[in-house]
mmCIF file with all atom_site columns, C-alpha atoms in Angstrom:
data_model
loop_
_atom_site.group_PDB
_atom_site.id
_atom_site.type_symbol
_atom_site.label_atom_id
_atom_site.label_alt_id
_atom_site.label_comp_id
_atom_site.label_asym_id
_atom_site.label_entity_id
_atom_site.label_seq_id
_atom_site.pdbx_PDB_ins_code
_atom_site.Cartn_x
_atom_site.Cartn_y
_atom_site.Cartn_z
_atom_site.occupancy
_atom_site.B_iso_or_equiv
_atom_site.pdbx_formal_charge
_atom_site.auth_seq_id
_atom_site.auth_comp_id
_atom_site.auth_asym_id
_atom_site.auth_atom_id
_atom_site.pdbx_PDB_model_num
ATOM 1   C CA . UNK X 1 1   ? -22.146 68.240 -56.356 1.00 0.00 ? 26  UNK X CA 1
ATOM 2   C CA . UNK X 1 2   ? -25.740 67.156 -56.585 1.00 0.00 ? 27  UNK X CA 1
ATOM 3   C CA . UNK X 1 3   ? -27.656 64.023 -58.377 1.00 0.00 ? 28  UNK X CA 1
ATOM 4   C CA . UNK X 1 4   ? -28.785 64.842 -62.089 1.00 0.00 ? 29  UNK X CA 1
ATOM 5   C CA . UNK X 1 5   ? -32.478 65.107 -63.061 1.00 0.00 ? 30  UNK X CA 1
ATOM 6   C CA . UNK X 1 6   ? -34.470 64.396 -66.458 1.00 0.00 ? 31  UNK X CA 1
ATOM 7   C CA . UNK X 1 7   ? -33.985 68.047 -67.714 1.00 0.00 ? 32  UNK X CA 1
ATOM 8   C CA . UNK X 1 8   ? -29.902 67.413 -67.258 1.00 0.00 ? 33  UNK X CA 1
ATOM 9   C CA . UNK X 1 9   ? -29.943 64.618 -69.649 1.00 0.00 ? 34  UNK X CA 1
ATOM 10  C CA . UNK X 1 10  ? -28.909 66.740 -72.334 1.00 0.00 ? 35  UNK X CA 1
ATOM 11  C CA . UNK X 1 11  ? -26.162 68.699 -71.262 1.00 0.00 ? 36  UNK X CA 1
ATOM 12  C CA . UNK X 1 12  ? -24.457 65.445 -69.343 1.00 0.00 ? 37  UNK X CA 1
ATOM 13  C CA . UNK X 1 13  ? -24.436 63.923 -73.542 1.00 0.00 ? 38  UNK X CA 1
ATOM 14  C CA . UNK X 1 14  ? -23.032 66.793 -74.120 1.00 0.00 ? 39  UNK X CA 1
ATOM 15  C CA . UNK X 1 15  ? -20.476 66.478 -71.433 1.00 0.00 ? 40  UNK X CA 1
ATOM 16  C CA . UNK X 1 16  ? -20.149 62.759 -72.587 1.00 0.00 ? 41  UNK X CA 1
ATOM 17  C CA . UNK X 1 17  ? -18.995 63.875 -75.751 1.00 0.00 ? 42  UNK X CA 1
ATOM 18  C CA . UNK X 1 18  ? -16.756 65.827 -74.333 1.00 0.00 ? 43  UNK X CA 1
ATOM 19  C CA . UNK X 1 19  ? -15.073 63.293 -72.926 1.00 0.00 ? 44  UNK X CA 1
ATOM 20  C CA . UNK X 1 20  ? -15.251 60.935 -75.964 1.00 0.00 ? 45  UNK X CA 1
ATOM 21  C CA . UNK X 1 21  ? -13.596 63.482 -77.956 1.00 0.00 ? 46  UNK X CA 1
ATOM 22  C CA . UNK X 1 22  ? -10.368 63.835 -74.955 1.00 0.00 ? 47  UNK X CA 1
ATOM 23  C CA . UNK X 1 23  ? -10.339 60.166 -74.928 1.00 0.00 ? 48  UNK X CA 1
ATOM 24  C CA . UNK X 1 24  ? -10.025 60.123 -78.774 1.00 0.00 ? 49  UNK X CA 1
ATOM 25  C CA . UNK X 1 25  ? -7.417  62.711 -78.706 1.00 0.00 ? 50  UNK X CA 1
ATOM 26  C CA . UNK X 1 26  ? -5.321  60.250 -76.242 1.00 0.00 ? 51  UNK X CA 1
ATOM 27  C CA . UNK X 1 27  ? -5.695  57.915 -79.089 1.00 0.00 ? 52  UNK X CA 1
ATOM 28  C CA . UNK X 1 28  ? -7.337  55.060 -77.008 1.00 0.00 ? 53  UNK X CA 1
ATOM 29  C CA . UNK X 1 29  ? -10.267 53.149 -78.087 1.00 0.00 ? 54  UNK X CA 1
ATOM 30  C CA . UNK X 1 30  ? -12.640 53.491 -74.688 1.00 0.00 ? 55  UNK X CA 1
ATOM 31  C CA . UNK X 1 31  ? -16.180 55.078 -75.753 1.00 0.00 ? 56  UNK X CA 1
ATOM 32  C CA . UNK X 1 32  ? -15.385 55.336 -79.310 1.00 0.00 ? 57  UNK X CA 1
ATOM 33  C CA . UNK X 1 33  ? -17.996 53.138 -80.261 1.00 0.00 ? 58  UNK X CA 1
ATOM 34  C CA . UNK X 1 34  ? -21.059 54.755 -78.795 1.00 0.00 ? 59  UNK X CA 1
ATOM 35  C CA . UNK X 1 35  ? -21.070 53.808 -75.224 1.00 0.00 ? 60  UNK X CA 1
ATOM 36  C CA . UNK X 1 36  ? -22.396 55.508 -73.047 1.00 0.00 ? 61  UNK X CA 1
ATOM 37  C CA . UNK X 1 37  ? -25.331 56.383 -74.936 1.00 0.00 ? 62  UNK X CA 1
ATOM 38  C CA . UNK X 1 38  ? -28.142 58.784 -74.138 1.00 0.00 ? 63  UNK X CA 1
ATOM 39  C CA . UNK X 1 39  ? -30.134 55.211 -72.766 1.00 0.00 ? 64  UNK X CA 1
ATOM 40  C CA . UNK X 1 40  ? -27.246 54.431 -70.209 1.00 0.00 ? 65  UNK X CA 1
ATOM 41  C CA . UNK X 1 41  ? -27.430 57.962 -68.681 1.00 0.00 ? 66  UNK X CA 1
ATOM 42  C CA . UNK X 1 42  ? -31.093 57.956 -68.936 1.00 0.00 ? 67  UNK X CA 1
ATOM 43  C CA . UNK X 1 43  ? -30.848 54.650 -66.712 1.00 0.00 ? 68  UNK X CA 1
ATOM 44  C CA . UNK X 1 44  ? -28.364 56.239 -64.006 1.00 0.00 ? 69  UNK X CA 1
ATOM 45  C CA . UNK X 1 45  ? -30.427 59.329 -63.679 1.00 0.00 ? 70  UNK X CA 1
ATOM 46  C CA . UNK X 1 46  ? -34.034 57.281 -63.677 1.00 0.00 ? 71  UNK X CA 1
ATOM 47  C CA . UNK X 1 47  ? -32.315 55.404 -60.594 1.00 0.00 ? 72  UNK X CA 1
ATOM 48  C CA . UNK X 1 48  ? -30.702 58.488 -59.131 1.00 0.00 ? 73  UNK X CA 1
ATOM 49  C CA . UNK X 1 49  ? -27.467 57.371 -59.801 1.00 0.00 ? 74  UNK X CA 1
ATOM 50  C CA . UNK X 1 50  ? -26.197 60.399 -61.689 1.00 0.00 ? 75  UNK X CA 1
ATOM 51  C CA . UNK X 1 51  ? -24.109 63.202 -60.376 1.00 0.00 ? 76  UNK X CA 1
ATOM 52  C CA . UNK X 1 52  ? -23.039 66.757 -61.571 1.00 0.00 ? 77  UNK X CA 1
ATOM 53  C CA . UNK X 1 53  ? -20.630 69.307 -60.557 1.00 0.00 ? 78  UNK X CA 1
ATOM 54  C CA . UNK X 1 54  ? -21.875 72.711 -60.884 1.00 0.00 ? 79  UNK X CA 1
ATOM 55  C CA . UNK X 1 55  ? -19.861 75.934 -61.577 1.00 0.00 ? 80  UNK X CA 1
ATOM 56  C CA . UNK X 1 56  ? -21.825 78.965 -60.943 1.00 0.00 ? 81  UNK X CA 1
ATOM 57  C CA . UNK X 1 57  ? -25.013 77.393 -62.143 1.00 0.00 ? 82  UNK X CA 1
ATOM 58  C CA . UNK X 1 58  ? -23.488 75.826 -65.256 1.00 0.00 ? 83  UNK X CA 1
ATOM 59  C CA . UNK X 1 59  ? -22.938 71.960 -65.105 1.00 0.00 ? 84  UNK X CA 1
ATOM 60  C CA . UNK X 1 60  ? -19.139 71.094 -65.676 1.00 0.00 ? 85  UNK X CA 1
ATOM 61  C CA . UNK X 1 61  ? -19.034 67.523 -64.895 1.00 0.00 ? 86  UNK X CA 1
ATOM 62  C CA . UNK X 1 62  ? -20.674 64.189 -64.405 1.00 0.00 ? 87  UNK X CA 1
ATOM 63  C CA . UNK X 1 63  ? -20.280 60.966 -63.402 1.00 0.00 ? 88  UNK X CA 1
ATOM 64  C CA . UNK X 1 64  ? -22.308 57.701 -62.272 1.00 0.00 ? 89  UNK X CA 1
ATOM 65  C CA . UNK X 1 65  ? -21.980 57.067 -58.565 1.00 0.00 ? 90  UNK X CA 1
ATOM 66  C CA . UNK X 1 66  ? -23.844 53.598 -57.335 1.00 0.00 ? 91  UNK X CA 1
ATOM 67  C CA . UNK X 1 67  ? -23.685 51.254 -54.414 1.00 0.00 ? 92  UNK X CA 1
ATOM 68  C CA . UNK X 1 68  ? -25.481 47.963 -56.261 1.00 0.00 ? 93  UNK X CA 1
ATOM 69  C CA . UNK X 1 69  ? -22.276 46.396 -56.971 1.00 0.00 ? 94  UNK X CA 1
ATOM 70  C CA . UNK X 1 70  ? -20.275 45.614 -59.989 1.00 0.00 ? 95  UNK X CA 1
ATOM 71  C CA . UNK X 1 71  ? -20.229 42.103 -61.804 1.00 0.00 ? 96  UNK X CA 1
ATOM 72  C CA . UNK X 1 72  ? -16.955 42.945 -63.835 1.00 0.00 ? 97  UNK X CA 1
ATOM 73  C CA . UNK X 1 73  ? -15.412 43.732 -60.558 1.00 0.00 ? 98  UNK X CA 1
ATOM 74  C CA . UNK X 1 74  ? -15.986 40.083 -59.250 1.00 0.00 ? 99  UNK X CA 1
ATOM 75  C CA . UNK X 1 75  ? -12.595 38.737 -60.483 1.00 0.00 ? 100 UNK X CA 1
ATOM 76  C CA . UNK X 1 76  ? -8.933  40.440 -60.823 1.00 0.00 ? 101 UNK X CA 1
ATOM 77  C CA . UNK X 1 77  ? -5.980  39.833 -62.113 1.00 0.00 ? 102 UNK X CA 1
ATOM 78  C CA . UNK X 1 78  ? -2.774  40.780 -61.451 1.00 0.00 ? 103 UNK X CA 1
ATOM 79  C CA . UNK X 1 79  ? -3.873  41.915 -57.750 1.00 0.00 ? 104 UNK X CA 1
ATOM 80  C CA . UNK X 1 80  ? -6.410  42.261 -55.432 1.00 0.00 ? 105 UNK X CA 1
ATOM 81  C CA . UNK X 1 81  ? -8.788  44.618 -54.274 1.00 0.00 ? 106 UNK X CA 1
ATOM 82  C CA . UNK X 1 82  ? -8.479  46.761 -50.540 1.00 0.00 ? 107 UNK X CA 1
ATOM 83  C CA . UNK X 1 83  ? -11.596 45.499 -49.470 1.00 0.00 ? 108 UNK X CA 1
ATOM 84  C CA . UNK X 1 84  ? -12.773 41.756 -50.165 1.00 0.00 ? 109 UNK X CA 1
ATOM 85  C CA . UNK X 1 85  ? -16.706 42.061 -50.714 1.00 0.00 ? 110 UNK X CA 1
ATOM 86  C CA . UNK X 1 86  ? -18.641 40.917 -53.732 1.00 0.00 ? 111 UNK X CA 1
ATOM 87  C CA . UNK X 1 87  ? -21.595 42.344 -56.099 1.00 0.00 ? 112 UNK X CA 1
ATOM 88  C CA . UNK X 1 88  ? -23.835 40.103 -54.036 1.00 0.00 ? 113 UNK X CA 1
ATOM 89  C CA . UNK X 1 89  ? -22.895 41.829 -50.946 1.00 0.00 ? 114 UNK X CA 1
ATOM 90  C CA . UNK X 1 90  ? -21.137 44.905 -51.955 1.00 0.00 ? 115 UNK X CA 1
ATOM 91  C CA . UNK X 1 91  ? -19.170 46.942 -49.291 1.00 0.00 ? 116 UNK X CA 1
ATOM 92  C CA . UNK X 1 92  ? -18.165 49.574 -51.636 1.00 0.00 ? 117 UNK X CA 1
ATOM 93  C CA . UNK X 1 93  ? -19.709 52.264 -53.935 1.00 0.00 ? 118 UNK X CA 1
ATOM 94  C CA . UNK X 1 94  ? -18.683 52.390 -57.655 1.00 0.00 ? 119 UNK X CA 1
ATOM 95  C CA . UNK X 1 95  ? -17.821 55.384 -59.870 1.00 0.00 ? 120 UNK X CA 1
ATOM 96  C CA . UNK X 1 96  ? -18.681 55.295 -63.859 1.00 0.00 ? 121 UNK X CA 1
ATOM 97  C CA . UNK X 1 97  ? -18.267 57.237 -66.935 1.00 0.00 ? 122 UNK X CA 1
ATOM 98  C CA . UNK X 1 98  ? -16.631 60.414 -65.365 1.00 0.00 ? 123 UNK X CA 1
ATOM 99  C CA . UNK X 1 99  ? -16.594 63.393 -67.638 1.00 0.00 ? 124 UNK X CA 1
ATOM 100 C CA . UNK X 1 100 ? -16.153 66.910 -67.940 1.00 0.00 ? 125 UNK X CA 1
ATOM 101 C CA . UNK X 1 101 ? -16.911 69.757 -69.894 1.00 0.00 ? 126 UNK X CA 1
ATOM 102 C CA . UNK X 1 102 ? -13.858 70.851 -72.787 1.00 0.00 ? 127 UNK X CA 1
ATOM 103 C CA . UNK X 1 103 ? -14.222 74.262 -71.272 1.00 0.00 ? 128 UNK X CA 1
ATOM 104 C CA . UNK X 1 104 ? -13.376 73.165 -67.329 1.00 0.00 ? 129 UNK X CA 1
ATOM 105 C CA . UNK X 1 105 ? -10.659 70.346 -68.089 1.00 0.00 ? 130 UNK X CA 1
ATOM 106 C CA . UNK X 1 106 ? -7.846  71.475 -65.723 1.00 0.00 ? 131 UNK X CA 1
ATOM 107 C CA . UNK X 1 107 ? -9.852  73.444 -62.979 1.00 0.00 ? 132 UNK X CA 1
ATOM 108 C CA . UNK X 1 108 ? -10.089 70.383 -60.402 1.00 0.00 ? 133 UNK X CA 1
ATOM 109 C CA . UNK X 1 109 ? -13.754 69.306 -61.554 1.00 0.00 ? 134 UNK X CA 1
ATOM 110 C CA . UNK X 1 110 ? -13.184 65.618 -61.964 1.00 0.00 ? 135 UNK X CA 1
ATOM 111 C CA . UNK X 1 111 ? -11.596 65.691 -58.214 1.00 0.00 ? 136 UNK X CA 1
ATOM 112 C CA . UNK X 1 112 ? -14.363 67.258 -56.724 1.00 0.00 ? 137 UNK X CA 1
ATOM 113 C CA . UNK X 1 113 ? -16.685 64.612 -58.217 1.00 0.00 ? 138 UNK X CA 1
ATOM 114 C CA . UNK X 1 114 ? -14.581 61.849 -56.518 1.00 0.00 ? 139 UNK X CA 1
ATOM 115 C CA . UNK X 1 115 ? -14.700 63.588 -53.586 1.00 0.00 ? 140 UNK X CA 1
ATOM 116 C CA . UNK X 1 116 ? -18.473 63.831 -54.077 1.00 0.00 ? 141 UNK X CA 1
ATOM 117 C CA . UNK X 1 117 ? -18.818 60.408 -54.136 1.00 0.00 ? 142 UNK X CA 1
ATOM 118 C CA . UNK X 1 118 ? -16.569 59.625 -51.401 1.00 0.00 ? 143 UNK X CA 1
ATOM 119 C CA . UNK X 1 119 ? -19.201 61.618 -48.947 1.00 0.00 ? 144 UNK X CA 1
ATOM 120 C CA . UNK X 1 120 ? -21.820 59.761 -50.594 1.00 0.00 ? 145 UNK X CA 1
ATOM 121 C CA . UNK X 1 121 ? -20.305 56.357 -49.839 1.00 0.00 ? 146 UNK X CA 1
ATOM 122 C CA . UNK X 1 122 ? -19.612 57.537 -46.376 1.00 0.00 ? 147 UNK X CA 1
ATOM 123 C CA . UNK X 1 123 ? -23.357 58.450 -46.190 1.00 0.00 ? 148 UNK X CA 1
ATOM 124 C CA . UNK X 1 124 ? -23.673 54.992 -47.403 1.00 0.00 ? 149 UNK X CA 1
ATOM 125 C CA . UNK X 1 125 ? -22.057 53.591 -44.968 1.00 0.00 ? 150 UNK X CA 1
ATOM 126 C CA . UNK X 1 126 ? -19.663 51.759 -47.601 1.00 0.00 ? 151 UNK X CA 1
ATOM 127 C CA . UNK X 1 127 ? -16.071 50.657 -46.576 1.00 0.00 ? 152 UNK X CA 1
ATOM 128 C CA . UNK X 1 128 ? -14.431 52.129 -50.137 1.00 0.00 ? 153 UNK X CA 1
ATOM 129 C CA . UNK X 1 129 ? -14.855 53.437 -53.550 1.00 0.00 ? 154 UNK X CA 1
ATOM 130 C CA . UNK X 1 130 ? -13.922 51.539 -56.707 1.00 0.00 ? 155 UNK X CA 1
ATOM 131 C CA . UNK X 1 131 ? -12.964 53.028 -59.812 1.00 0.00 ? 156 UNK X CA 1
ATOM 132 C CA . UNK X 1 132 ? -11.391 51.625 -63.429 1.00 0.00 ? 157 UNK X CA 1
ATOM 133 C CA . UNK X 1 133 ? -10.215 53.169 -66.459 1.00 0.00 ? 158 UNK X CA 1
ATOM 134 C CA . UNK X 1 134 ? -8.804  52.125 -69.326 1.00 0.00 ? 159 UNK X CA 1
ATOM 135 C CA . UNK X 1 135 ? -5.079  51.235 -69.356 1.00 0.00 ? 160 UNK X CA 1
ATOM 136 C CA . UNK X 1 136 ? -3.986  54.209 -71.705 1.00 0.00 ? 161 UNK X CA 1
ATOM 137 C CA . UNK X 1 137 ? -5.856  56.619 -69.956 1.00 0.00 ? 162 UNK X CA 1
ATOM 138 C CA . UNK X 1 138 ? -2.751  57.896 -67.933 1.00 0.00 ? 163 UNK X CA 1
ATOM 139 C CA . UNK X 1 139 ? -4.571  61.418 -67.166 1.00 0.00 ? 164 UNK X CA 1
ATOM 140 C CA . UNK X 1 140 ? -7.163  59.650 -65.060 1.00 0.00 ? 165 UNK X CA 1
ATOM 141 C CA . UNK X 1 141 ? -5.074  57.539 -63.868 1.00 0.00 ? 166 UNK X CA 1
ATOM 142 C CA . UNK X 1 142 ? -2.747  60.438 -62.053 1.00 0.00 ? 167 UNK X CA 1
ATOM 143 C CA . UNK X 1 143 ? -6.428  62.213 -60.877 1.00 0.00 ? 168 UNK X CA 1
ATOM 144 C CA . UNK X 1 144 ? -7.360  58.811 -59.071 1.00 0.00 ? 169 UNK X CA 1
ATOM 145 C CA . UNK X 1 145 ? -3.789  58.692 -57.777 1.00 0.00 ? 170 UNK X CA 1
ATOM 146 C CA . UNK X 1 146 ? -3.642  62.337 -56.396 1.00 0.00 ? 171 UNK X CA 1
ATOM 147 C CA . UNK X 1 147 ? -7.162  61.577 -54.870 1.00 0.00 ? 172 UNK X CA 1
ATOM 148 C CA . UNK X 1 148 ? -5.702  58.634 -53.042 1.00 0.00 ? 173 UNK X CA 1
ATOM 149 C CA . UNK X 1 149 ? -6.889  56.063 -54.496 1.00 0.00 ? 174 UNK X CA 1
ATOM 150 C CA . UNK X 1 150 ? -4.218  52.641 -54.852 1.00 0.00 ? 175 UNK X CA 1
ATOM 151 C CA . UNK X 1 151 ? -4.211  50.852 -58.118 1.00 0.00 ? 176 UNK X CA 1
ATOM 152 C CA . UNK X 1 152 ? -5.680  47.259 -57.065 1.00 0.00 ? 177 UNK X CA 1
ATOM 153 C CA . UNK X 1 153 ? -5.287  45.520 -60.780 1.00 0.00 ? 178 UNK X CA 1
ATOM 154 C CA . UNK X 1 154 ? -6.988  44.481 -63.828 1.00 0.00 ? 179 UNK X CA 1
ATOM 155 C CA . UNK X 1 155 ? -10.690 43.705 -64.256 1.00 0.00 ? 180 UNK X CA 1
ATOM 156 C CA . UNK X 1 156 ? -12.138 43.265 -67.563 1.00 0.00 ? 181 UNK X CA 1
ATOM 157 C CA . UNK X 1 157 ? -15.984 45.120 -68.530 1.00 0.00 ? 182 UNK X CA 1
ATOM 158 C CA . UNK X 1 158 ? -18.182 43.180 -70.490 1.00 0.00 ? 183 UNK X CA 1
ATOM 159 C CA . UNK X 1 159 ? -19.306 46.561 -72.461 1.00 0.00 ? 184 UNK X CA 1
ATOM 160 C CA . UNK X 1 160 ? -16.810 47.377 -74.216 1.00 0.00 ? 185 UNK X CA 1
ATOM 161 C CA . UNK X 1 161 ? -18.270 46.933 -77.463 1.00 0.00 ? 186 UNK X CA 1
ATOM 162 C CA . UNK X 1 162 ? -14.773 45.839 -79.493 1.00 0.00 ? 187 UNK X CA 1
ATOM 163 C CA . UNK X 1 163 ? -12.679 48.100 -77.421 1.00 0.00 ? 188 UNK X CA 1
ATOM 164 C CA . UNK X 1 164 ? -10.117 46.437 -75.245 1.00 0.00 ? 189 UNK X CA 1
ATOM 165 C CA . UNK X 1 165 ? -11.880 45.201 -72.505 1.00 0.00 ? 190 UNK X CA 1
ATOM 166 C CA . UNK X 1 166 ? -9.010  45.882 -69.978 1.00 0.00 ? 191 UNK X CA 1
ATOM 167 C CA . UNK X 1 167 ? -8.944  48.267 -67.470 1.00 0.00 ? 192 UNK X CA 1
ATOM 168 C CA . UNK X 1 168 ? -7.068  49.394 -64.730 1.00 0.00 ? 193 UNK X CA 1
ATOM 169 C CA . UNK X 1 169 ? -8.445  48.729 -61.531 1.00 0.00 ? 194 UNK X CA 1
ATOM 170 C CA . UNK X 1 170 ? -8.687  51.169 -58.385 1.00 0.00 ? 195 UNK X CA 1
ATOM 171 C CA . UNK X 1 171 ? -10.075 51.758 -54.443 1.00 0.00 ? 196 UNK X CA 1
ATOM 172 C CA . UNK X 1 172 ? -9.851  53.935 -52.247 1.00 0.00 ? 197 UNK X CA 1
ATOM 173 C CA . UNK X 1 173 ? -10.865 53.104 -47.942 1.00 0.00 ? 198 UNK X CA 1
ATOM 174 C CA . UNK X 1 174 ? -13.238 55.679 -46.892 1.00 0.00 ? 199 UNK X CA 1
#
């Protein structure tokens, strides 16, 4: 597990696609339209907010791991989150746009990047991780639920560029 650098930009679009492609497959409508493009991972990576998971020197997953705060996660429905903090004073760190590589689905790499940034929020001295994905997306729902995280509710992302903006809401106490 180690944060992504300028010359990783292409294979993490690569891994992106990836996971467009499984999410198409699953017939849901979450990054079907573009997002994340090549300038959103540019961003996480310019402000070292992009991780990988190596296997044997070949990267095999990614994911965006920050501790700024989330707007979107301001307000939820239909329950309420493990820790009560805000994006103005965040007490948690936030995982984004997890992917992995067609060739390593099944081999436990999207686990050991929310392990990854479970150390890091520990390092960070955060209270929890938080976590969403879109309601269909059962497969990453059971990973977040193995890793222990609880399913707090519904938040809704203002990106999600004609997609249903739903998604399903989790945290984990670290």
């Amino acid at each position: 597990f180690r944060k992504a650098t300028e010359g990783d930009i292409d294979r993490i679009m690569e891994i992106v696609a990836d996971g467009r492609a499984a999410i198409r497959v699953l017939g849901l409508d979450q990054w079907q339209g573009g997002y994340p493009h090549r300038g959103v991972i540019e961003g996480d990576v310019a402000r070292g907010e992009s991780y990988l998971v190596e296997d044997e020197g070949v990267v095999v997953a990614t994911a965006m791991v920050g501790f700024s705060g989330e707007r979107d996660y301001d307000r939820i429905r239909e329950g309420a989150w493990l820790t009560s903090c805000t994006s103005d004073d965040p007490c948690y760190g936030v995982v984004h746009r997890v992917a992995t590589a067609a060739e390593s689905r099944g081999r436990g790499a999207s686990a050991f990047v929310m392990a990854g940034a479970e150390e890091l929020a520990r390092e960070h001295g955060a209270a929890s991780v938080r976590v969403d994905t879109h309601p269909g997306n059962v497969p990453m729902q059971r990973l977040l639920e193995r890793c222990g995280y609880v399913r707090c509710g519904i938040i809704l992302i203002g990106h999600a560029e004609g997609a249903t903006p739903e998604r399903v809401a989790f945290e984990k106490l670290v």
